[in-house]
mmCIF file of C-alpha atoms and ligand atoms in Angstrom:
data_model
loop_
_atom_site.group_PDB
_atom_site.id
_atom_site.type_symbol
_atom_site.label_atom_id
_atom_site.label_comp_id
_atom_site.label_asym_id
_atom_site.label_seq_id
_atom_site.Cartn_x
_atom_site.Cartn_y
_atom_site.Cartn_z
ATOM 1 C CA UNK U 168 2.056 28.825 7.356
ATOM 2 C CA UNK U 169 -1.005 27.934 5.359
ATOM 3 C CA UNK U 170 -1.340 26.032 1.940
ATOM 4 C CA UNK U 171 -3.749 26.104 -1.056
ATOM 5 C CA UNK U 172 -5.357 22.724 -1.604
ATOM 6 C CA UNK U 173 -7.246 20.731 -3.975
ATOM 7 C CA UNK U 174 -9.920 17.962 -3.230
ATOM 8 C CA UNK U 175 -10.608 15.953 -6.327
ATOM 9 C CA UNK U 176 -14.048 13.821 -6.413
ATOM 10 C CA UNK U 177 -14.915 16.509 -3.558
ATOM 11 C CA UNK U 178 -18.543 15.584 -4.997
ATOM 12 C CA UNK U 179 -18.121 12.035 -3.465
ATOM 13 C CA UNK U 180 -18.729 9.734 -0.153
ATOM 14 C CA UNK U 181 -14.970 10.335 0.464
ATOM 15 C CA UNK U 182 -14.747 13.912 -0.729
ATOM 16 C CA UNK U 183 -16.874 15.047 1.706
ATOM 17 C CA UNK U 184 -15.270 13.752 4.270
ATOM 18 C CA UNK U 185 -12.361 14.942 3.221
ATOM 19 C CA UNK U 186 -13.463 18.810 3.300
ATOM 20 C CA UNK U 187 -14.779 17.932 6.603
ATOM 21 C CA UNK U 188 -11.500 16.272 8.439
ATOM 22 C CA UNK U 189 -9.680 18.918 6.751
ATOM 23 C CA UNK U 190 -11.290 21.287 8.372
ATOM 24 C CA UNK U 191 -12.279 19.505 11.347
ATOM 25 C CA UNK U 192 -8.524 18.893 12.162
ATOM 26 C CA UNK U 193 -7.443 22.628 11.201
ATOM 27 C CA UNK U 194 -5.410 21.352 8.663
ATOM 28 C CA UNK U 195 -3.482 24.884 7.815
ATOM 29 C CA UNK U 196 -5.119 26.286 4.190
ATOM 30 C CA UNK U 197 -5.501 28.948 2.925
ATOM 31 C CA UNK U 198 -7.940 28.171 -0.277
ATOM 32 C CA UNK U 199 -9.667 25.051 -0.832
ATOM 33 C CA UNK U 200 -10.754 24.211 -4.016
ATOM 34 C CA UNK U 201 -13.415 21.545 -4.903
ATOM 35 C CA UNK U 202 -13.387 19.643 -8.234
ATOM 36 C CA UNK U 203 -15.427 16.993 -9.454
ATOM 37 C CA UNK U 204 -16.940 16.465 -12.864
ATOM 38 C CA UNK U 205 -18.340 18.867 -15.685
ATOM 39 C CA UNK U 206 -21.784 18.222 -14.138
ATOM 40 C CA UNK U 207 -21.031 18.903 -10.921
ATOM 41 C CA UNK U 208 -19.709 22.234 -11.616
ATOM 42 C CA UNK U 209 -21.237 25.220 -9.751
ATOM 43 C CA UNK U 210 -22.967 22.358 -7.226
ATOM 44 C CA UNK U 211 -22.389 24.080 -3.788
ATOM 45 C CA UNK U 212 -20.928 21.888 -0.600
ATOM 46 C CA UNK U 213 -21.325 23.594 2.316
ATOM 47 C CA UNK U 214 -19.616 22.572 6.159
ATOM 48 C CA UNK U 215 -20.332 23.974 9.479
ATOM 49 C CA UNK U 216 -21.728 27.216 7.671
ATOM 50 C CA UNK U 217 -18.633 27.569 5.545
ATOM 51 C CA UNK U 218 -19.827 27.253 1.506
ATOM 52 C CA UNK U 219 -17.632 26.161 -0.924
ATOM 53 C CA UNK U 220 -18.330 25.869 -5.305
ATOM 54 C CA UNK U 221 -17.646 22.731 -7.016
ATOM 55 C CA UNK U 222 -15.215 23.610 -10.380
ATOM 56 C CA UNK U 223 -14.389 21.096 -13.372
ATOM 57 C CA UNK U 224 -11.691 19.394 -13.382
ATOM 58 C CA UNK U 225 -10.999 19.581 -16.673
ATOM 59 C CA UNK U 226 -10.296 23.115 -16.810
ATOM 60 C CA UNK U 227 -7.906 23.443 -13.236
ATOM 61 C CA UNK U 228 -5.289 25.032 -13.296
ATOM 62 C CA UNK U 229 -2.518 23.179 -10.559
ATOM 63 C CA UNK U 230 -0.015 25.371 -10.765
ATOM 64 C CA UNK U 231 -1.911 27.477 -8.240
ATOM 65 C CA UNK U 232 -2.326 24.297 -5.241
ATOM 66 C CA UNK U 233 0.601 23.073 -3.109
ATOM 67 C CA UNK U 234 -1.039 19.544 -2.091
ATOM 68 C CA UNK U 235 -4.144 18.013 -4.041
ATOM 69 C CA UNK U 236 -6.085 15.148 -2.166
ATOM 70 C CA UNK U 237 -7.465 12.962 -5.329
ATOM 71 C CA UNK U 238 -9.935 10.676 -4.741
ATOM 72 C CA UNK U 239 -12.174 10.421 -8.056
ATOM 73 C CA UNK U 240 -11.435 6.834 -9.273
ATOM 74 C CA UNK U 241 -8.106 5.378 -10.698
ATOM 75 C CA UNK U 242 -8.640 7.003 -14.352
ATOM 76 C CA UNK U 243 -8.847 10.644 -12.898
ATOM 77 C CA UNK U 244 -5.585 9.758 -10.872
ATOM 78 C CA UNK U 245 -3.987 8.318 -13.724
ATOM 79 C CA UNK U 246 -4.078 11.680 -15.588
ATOM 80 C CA UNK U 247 -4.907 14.571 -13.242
ATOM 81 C CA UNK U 248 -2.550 13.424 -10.716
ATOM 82 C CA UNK U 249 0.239 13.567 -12.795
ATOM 83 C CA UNK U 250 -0.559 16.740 -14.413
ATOM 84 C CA UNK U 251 -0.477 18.186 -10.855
ATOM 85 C CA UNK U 252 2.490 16.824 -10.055
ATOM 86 C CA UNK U 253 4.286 18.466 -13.197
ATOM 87 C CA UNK U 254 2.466 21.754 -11.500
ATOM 88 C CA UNK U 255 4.891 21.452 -8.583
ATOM 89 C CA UNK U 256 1.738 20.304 -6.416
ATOM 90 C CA UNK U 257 2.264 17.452 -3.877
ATOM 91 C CA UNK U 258 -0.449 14.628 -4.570
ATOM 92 C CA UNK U 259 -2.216 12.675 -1.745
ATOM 93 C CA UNK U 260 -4.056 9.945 -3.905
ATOM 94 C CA UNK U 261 -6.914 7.593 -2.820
ATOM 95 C CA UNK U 262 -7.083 5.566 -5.671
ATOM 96 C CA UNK U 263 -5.256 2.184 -6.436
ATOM 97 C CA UNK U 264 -3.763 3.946 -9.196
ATOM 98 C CA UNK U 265 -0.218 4.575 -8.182
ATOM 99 C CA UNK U 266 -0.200 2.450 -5.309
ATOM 100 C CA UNK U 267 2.239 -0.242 -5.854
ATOM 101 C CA UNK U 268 4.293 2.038 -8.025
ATOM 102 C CA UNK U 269 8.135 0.935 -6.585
ATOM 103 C CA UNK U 270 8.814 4.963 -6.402
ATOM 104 C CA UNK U 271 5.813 6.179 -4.871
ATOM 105 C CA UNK U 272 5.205 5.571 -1.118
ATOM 106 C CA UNK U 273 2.260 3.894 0.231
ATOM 107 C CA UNK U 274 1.877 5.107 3.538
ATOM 108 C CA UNK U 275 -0.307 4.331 6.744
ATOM 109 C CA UNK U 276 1.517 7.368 8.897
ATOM 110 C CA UNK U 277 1.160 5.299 12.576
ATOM 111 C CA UNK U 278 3.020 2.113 10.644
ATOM 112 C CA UNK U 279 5.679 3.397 8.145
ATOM 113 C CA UNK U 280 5.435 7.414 7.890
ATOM 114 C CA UNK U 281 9.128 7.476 7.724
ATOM 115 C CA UNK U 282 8.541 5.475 4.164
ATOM 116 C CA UNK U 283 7.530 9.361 2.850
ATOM 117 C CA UNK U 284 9.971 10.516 0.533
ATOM 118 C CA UNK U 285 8.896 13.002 -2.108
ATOM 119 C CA UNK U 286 12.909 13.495 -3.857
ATOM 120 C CA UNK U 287 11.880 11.869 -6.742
ATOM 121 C CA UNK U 288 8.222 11.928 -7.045
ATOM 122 C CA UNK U 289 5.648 13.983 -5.137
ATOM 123 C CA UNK U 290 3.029 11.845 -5.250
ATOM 124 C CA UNK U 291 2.097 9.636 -1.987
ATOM 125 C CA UNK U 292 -0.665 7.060 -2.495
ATOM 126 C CA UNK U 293 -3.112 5.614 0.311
ATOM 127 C CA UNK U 294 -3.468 2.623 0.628
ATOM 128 C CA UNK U 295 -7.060 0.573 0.556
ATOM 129 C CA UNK U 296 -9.358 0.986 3.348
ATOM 130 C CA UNK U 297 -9.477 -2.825 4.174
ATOM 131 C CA UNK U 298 -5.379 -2.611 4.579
ATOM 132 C CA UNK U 299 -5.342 0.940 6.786
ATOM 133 C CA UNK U 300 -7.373 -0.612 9.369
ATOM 134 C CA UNK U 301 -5.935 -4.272 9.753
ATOM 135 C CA UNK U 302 -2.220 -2.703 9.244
ATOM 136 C CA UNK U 303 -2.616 0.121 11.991
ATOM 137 C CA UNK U 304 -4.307 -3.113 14.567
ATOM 138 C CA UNK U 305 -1.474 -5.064 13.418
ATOM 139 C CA UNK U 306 1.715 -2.981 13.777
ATOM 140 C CA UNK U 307 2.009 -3.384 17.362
ATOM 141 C CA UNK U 308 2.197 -6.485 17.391
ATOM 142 C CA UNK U 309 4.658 -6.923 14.459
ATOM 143 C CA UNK U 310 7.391 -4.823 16.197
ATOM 144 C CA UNK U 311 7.360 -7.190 19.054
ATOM 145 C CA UNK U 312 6.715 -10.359 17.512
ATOM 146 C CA UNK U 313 7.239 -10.754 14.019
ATOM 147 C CA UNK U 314 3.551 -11.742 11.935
ATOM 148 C CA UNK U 315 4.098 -14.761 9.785
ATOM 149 C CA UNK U 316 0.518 -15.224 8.547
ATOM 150 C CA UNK U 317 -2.694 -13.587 8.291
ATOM 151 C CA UNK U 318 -5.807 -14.862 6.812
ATOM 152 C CA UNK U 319 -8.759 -11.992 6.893
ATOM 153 C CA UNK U 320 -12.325 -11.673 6.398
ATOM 154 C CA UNK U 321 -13.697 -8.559 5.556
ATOM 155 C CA UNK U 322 -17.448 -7.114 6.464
ATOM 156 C CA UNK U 323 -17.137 -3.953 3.890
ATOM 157 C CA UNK U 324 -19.859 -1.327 3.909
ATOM 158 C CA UNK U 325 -21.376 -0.079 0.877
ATOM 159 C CA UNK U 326 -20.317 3.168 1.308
ATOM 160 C CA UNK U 327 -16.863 1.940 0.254
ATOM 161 C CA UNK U 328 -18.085 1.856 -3.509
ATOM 162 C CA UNK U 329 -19.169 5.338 -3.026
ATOM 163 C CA UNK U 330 -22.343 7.030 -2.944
ATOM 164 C CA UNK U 331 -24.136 5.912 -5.898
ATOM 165 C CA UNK U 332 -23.839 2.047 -4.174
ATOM 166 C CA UNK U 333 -24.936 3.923 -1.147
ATOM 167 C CA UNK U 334 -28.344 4.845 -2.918
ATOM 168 C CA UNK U 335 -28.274 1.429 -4.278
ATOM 169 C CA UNK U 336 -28.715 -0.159 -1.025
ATOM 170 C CA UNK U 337 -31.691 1.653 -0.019
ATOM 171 C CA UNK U 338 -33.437 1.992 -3.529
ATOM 172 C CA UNK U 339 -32.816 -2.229 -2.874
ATOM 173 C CA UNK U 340 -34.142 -2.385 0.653
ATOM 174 C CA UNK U 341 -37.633 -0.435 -0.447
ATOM 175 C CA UNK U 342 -38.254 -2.495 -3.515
ATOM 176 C CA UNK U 343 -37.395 -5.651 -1.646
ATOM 177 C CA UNK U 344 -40.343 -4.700 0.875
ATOM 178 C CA UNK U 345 -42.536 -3.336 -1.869
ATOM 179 C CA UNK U 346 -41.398 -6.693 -3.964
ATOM 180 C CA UNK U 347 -40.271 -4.438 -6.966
ATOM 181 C CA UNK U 348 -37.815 -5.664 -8.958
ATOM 182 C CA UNK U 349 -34.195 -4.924 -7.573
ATOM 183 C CA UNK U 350 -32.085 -3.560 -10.076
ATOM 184 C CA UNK U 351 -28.197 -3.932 -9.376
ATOM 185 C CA UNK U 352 -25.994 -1.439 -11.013
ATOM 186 C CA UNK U 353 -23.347 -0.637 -8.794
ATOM 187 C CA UNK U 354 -22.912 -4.426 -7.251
ATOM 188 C CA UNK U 355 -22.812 -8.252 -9.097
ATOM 189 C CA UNK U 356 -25.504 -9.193 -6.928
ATOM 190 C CA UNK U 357 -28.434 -7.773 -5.052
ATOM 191 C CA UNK U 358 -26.939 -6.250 -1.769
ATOM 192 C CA UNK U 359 -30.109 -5.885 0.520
ATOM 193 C CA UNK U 360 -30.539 -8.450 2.794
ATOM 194 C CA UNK U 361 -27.791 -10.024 1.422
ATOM 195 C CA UNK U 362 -23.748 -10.519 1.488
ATOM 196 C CA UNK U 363 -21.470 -10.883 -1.554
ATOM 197 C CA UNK U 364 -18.087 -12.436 -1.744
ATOM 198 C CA UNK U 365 -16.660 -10.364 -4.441
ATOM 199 C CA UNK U 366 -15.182 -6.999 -4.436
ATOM 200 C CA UNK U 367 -13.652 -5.826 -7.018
ATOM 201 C CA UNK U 368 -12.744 -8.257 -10.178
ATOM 202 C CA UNK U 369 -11.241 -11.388 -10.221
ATOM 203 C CA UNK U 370 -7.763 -12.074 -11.140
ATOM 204 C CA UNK U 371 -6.259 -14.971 -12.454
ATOM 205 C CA UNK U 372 -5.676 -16.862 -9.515
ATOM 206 C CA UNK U 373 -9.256 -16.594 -8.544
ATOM 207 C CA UNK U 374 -8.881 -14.068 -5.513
ATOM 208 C CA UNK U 375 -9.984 -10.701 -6.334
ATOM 209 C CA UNK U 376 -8.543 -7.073 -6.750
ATOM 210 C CA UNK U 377 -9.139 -6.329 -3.269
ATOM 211 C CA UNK U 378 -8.314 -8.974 -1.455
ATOM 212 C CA UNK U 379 -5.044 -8.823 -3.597
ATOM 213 C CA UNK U 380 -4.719 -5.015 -2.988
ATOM 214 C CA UNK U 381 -4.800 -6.697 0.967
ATOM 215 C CA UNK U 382 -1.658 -8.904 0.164
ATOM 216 C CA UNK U 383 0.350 -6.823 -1.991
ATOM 217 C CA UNK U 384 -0.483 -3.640 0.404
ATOM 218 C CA UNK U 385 0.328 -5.569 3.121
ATOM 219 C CA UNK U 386 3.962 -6.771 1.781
ATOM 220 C CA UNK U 387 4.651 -3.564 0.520
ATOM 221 C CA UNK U 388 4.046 -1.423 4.095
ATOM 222 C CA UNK U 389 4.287 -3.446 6.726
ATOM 223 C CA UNK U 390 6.879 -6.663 6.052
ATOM 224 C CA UNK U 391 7.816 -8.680 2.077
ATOM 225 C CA UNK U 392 7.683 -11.732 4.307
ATOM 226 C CA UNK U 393 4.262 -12.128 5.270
ATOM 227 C CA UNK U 394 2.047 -14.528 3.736
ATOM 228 C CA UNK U 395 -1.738 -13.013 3.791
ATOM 229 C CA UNK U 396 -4.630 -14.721 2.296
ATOM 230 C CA UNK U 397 -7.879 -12.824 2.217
ATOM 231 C CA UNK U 398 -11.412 -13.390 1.652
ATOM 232 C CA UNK U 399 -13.594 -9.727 1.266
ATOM 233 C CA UNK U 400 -17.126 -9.643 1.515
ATOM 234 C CA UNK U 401 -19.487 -6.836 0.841
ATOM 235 C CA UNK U 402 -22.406 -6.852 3.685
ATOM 236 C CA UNK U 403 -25.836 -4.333 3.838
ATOM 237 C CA UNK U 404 -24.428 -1.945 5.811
ATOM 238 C CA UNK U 405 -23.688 1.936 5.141
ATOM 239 C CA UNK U 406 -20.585 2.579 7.027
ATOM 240 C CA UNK U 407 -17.381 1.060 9.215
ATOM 241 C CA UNK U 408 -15.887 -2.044 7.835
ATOM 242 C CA UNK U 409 -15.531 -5.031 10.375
ATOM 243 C CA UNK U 410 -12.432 -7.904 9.370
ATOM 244 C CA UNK U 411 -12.133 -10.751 11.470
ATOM 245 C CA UNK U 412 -8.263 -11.691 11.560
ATOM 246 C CA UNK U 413 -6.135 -14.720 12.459
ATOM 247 C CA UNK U 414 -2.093 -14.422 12.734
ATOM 248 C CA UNK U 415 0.781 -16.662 13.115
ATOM 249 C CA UNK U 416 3.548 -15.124 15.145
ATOM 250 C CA UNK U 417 6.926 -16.187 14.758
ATOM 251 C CA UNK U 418 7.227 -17.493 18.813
ATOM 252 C CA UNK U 419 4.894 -17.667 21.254
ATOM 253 C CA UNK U 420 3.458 -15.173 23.543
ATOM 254 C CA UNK U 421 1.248 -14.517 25.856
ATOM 255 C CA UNK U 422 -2.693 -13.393 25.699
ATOM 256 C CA UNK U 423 -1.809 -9.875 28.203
ATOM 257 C CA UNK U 424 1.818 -9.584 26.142
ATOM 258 C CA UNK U 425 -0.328 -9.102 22.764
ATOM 259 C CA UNK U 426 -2.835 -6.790 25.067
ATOM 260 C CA UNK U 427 -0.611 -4.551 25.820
ATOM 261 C CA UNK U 428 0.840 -3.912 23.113
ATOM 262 C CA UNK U 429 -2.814 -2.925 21.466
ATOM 263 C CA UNK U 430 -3.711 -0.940 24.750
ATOM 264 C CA UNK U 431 -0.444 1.170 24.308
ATOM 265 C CA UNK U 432 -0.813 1.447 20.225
ATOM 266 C CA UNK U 433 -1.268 4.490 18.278
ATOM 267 C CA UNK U 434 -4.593 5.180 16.460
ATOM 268 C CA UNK U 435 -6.322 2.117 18.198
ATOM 269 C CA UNK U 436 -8.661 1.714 20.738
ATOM 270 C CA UNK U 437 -8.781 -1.415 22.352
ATOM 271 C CA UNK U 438 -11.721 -3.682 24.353
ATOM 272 C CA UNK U 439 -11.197 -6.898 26.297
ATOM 273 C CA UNK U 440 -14.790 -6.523 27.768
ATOM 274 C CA UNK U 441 -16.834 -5.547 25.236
ATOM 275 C CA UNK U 442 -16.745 -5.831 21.031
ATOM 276 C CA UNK U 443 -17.494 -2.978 18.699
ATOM 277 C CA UNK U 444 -19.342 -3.148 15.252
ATOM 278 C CA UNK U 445 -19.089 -1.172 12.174
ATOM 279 C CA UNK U 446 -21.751 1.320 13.912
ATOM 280 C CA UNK U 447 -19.313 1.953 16.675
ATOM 281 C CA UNK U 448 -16.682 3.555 14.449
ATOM 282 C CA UNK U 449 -18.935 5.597 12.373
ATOM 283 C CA UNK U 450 -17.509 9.274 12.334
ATOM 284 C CA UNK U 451 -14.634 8.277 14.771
ATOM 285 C CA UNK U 452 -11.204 8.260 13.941
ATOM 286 C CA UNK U 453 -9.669 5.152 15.902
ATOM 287 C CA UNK U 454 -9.415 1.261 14.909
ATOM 288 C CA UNK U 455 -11.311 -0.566 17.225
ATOM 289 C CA UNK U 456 -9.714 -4.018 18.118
ATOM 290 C CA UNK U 457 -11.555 -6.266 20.313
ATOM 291 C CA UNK U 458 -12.296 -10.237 20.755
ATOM 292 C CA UNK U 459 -8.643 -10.976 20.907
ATOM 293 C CA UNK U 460 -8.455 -14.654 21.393
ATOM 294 C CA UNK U 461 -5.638 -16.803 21.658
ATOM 295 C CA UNK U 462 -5.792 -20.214 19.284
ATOM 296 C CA UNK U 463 -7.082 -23.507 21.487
ATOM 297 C CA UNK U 464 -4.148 -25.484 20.327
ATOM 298 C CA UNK U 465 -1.265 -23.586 19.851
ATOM 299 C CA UNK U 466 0.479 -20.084 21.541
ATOM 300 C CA UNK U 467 1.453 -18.557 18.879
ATOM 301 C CA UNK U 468 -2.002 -18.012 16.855
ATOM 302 C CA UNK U 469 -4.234 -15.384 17.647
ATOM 303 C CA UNK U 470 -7.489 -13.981 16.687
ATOM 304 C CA UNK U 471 -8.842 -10.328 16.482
ATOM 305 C CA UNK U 472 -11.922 -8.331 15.719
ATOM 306 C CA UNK U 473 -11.239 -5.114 13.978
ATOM 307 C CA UNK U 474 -13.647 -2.730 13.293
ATOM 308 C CA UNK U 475 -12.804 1.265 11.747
ATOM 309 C CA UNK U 476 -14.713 4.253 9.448
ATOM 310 C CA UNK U 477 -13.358 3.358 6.198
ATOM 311 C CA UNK U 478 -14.390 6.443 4.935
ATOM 312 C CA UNK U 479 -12.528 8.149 7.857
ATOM 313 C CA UNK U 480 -9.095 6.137 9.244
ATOM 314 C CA UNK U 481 -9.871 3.885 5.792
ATOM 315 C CA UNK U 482 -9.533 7.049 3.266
ATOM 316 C CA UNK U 483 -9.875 10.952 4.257
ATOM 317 C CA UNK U 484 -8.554 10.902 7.742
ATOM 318 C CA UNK U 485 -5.395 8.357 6.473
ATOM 319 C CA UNK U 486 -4.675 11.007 3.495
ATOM 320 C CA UNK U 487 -5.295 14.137 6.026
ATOM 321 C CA UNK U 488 -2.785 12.654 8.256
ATOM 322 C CA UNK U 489 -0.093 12.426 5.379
ATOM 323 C CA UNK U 490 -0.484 15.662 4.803
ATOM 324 C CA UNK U 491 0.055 16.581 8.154
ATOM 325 C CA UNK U 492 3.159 14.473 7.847
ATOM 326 C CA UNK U 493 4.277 16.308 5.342
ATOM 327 C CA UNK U 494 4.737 19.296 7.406
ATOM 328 C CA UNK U 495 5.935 17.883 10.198
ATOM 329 C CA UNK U 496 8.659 16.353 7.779
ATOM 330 C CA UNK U 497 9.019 20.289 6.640
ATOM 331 C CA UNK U 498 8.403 19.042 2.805
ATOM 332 C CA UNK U 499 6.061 21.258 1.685
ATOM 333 C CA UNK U 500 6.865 24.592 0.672
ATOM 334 C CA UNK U 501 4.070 27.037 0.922
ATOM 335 C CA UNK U 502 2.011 30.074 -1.111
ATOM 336 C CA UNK U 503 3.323 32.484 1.722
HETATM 337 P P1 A2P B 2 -19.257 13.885 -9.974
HETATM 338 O O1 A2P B 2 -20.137 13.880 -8.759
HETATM 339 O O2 A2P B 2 -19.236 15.204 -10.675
HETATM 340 O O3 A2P B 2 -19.520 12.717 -10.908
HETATM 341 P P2 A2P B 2 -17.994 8.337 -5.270
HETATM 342 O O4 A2P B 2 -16.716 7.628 -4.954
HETATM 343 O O5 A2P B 2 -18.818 8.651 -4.084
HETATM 344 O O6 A2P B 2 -18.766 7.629 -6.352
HETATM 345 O O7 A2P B 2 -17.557 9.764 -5.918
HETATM 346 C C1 A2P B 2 -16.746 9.860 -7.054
HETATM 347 C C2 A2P B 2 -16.217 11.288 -7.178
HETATM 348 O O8 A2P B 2 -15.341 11.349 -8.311
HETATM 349 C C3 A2P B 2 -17.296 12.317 -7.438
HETATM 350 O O9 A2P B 2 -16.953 13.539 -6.825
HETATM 351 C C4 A2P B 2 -17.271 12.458 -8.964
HETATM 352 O O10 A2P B 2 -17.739 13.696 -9.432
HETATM 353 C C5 A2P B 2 -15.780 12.376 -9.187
HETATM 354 N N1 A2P B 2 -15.485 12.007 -10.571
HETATM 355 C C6 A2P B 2 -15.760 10.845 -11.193
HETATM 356 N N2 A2P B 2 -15.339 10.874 -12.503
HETATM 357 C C7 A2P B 2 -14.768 12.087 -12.678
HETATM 358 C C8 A2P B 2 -14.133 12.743 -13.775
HETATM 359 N N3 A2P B 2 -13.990 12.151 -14.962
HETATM 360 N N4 A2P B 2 -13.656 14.004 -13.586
HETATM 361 C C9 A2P B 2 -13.797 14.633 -12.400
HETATM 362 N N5 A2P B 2 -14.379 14.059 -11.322
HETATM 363 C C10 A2P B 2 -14.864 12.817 -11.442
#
């Protein structure tokens, strides 16, 4: 059985990489259309010799996809998502948009794939890159010893803001050596050589989007009852996001208990000799956890280094593996 899909934004740091795992991973199509804006129309994208044209989105007709992968920004999702739903079309969507919508799933599929239900809606969101990779390091322990607390620090790449903040970083680094001015568009503050502790806006309670997108996200897949307090920091690097994590268990346990449980996890791969950084994970598909420490004063604290691609196991690869879910749940009806 194959299926027609969609890739909205396919223009973009995550669109490409979602032709690419989709391919990569023989995800079963048949066509595979790429949309992105008016001006990208025509653009060709081509991957391991295969070449593909760029349409407008504005003039798509759904009816003719079974499963559209939308990640072009929270307005596009807000109205071409729907319309594709109302086109029969099941929608995997990137965005923040629909993501703590009470009847749309938000799904990680190694913590809570059994959370997918399409009977009312068809639309399944993904959650933020920051929560894929600290929920997937995190499960295993959870289902052994229930997580109280967490208080995270993020390390978030630039390519998270997409490609334009990409080119922003380099166009930064040259005039910073040429000692041009540095023009900031795409962050608050200059990003070369730097580190900024905002991402996103601030809400009222003087956290921002994303590190609320980390709470809610986080009470919403994995368990209401924990408390999580992030801080998330952009730093000058490209790709992989690194979070350094603290949690309070509910009873004690020991260091090679919580080991264990990591070495036999899905998705992760786990170090007790060695550390990984942001580098490590580029173009890999795993969560890398490593520097687990217990807490000097008490045993049921622990610390954790997690690094993962978030432009892989963060957005494309996460939203490739739902739809693989989605046939393995035999949801998806077909073109055949
Ligand atoms: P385009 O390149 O035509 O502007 P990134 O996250 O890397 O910044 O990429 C954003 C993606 O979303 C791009 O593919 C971009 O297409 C697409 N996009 C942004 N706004 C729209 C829109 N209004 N309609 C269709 N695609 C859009």
């Amino acid at each position: 059985m194959t299926y027609n899909i969609a890739i909205i934004g396919a223009t973009g740091a995550v669109g490409h990489k979602l032709l690419s795992t989709i391919l990569d991973r023989k995800f079963p199509t048949n066509e595979i259309y790429l949309l992105a804006s008016k001006n990208s129309a025509g653009k060709k994208i081509t991957h391991n010799n295969k070449e593909f044209m760029v349409e407008d989105l504005d003039s798509f007709n759904f009816s003719k996809v079974d499963i559209a992968f939308f990640s072009a920004g929270a307005s596009v999702s807000s109205k071409y998502a729907l319309l594709a739903e109302e086109s029969n079309c099941y929608v995997i969507d990137n965005t923040s948009f629909f993501r703590m919508h009470d009847d749309i799933p938000l799904v990680v599929p190694e913590v809570n794939e059994e959370d997918i239900d399409t009977s009312n809606r068809k639309i399944i969101a993904n959650p933020n890159c920051s929560t894929i990779q600290m929920l997937v390091a995190l499960f295993p322990i959870h289902k052994i010893n229930k997580i109280k607390k967490i208080i995270v620090s993020t390390y978030q790449s630039v390519s998270g803001a997409g490609q334009q903040a990409m080119n922003e970083l380099t166009e930064q680094s040259k005039s910073y050596f040429s000692k041009d001015q540095i023009v900031c568009k795409s962050f608050p503050k200059q990003i070369a050589y730097n580190v900024i502790p905002q991402i996103d806006i601030f809400t009222d309670n003087k956290f921002t989007k994303e590190e609320m997108k980390m709470v809610n996200e986080t009470n919403k897949i994995l368990d209401k009852n924990i408390n999580v307090n992030a801080t998330c920091v952009r730093v000058p690097s490209y790709m992989g996001h690194a979070e350094s994590i603290y949690i309070e268990l509910e009873k004690d346990m020991s260091i090679e208990d919580l080991e264990r449980a990591l070495q036999n996890a899905e998705g992760i791969k786990y170090s007790n000799s060695d550390y990984h950084t942001p580098i490590d994970s580029e173009g890999e598909d795993w969560v890398y956890v490593s520097r687990v420490r217990k807490d000097i004063y008490k045993n049921n604290i622990f610390n954790l280094w997690v690094v993962a691609d978030n432009l892989l196991k963060g957005a494309a690869l996460n939203s490739v593996q739902i739809g693989e879910s989605l046939i393995k749940k035999k949801i998806m009806s077909t073109n055949e």
